[in-house]
């Protein structure tokens, strides 16, 4: 009976760990997707501004603004690439964790089955011995 409780607690612990990891992964992905969208909008805005600035002037302050906007656009594009890479990495980690959890659940279920079989066997042996004792006590009293 003690083994069943231990495996049950192990399963509960594993389930809660998986749930926690999935929630954290979802929050992280949501934040990264939000950041990607924000940077993509900024990139689009900067591209538009760059296009507009490029069409109107190429001298003086306009040229400086153009260069700054171009740098900001590159930084935004690099940030988007970095965030996409982080999302891919987190997705890979999530897949590995899910595989590990499935493996742990299977192992736990197998251990539970084994322990249940042992308990059932011991229970049957106990019943047989109890019957034998009862028969012997009966013969003794006759």
Coordinates of C-alpha atoms in Angstrom, one line a residue:
X1 CA 0.0 0.0 0.0
X2 CA 2.9 2.3 0.7
X3 CA 4.3 1.9 -2.8
X4 CA 1.0 2.9 -4.3
X5 CA 1.0 6.1 -2.3
X6 CA 4.5 6.8 -3.3
X7 CA 3.9 6.3 -7.0
X8 CA 0.7 8.3 -6.8
X9 CA 2.6 11.2 -5.2
X10 CA 5.3 10.8 -7.8
X11 CA 2.7 11.0 -10.5
X12 CA 1.0 14.1 -9.0
X13 CA 4.4 15.8 -8.6
X14 CA 5.3 15.0 -12.2
X15 CA 1.9 16.2 -13.5
X16 CA 2.2 19.4 -11.5
X17 CA 5.7 20.0 -12.8
X18 CA 4.6 19.4 -16.4
X19 CA 1.7 21.8 -15.9
X20 CA 4.0 24.4 -14.5
X21 CA 6.5 24.0 -17.3
X22 CA 3.7 24.2 -19.9
X23 CA 2.3 27.4 -18.3
X24 CA 5.7 29.0 -18.1
X25 CA 6.5 28.0 -21.7
X26 CA 3.1 29.4 -22.9
X27 CA 3.8 32.7 -21.1
X28 CA 7.3 33.0 -22.5
X29 CA 6.1 32.2 -26.0
X30 CA 3.2 34.7 -25.7
X31 CA 5.7 37.4 -24.6
X32 CA 8.1 36.6 -27.4
X33 CA 5.3 36.6 -30.0
X34 CA 4.2 40.0 -28.7
X35 CA 7.7 41.3 -28.9
X36 CA 8.1 39.9 -32.4
X37 CA 4.8 41.6 -33.5
X38 CA 5.9 44.9 -31.9
X39 CA 9.3 44.8 -33.6
X40 CA 7.7 43.8 -37.0
X41 CA 5.4 46.8 -36.7
X42 CA 8.4 49.0 -35.8
X43 CA 10.3 47.5 -38.7
X44 CA 7.4 48.3 -41.1
X45 CA 7.1 51.8 -39.8
X46 CA 10.8 52.4 -40.1
X47 CA 10.8 50.9 -43.6
X48 CA 8.0 53.3 -44.6
X49 CA 9.8 56.2 -43.0
X50 CA 13.0 55.2 -44.8
X51 CA 11.2 54.9 -48.1
X52 CA 9.6 58.3 -47.6
X53 CA 12.9 59.9 -46.5
X54 CA 14.8 58.4 -49.3
X55 CA 12.3 59.8 -51.9
X56 CA 12.4 63.4 -50.6
X57 CA 16.0 64.3 -49.7
X58 CA 19.5 62.9 -49.8
X59 CA 21.3 65.9 -48.3
X60 CA 22.0 67.3 -44.9
X61 CA 19.7 66.3 -42.0
X62 CA 17.5 64.1 -44.2
X63 CA 20.5 62.0 -45.0
X64 CA 21.4 61.7 -41.3
X65 CA 17.8 60.7 -40.5
X66 CA 17.9 58.2 -43.3
X67 CA 21.1 56.6 -41.9
X68 CA 19.7 56.5 -38.4
X69 CA 16.4 55.0 -39.6
X70 CA 18.3 52.4 -41.6
X71 CA 20.4 51.5 -38.5
X72 CA 17.2 51.3 -36.4
X73 CA 15.6 49.1 -39.1
X74 CA 18.6 46.7 -39.1
X75 CA 18.5 46.5 -35.3
X76 CA 14.8 45.7 -35.3
X77 CA 15.3 43.1 -38.0
X78 CA 18.1 41.5 -36.0
X79 CA 15.9 41.5 -32.8
X80 CA 13.1 39.8 -34.7
X81 CA 15.5 37.1 -35.9
X82 CA 16.9 36.7 -32.4
X83 CA 13.4 36.4 -30.9
X84 CA 12.3 33.9 -33.6
X85 CA 15.4 31.8 -32.8
X86 CA 14.5 31.9 -29.0
X87 CA 11.0 30.8 -29.9
X88 CA 12.3 27.9 -31.9
X89 CA 14.7 26.9 -29.1
X90 CA 11.8 27.1 -26.5
X91 CA 9.7 24.9 -28.8
X92 CA 12.4 22.4 -29.1
X93 CA 12.9 22.4 -25.3
X94 CA 9.1 22.0 -24.8
X95 CA 9.1 19.0 -27.2
X96 CA 12.0 17.4 -25.2
X97 CA 10.2 18.0 -21.9
X98 CA 7.0 16.6 -23.2
X99 CA 8.8 13.5 -24.4
X100 CA 10.5 13.2 -21.0
X101 CA 7.1 13.6 -19.2
X102 CA 5.5 10.9 -21.4
X103 CA 8.4 8.6 -20.6
X104 CA 8.1 9.3 -16.9
X105 CA 4.4 8.7 -16.9
X106 CA 4.8 5.4 -18.7
X107 CA 7.5 4.3 -16.2
X108 CA 5.2 5.4 -13.3
X109 CA 2.2 3.5 -14.7
X110 CA 4.3 0.4 -15.2
X111 CA 5.6 0.6 -11.7
X112 CA 2.0 1.0 -10.4
X113 CA 0.9 -2.1 -12.4
X114 CA 3.8 -4.1 -11.1
X115 CA 3.1 -3.1 -7.5
X116 CA -0.6 -3.8 -7.9
X117 CA 0.3 -7.3 -9.1
X118 CA 2.5 -7.8 -6.1
X119 CA -0.2 -6.6 -3.8
X120 CA -2.8 -8.9 -5.4
X121 CA -0.4 -11.9 -5.2
X122 CA 0.3 -11.2 -1.5
X123 CA -3.4 -10.7 -0.8
X124 CA -4.2 -14.1 -2.4
X125 CA -1.3 -15.8 -0.5
X126 CA -2.6 -14.2 2.7
X127 CA -6.2 -15.5 2.0
X128 CA -4.8 -19.0 1.4
X129 CA -2.8 -19.0 4.6
X130 CA -5.8 -17.6 6.5
X131 CA -7.9 -20.4 5.2
X132 CA -5.3 -23.0 6.1
X133 CA -5.1 -21.5 9.6
X134 CA -8.8 -21.6 9.9
X135 CA -8.9 -25.3 8.8
X136 CA -6.2 -26.2 11.3
X137 CA -8.0 -24.4 14.1
X138 CA -11.2 -26.2 13.2
X139 CA -9.4 -29.6 13.2
X140 CA -7.8 -28.7 16.5
X141 CA -11.2 -28.0 18.1
X142 CA -12.8 -31.3 16.9

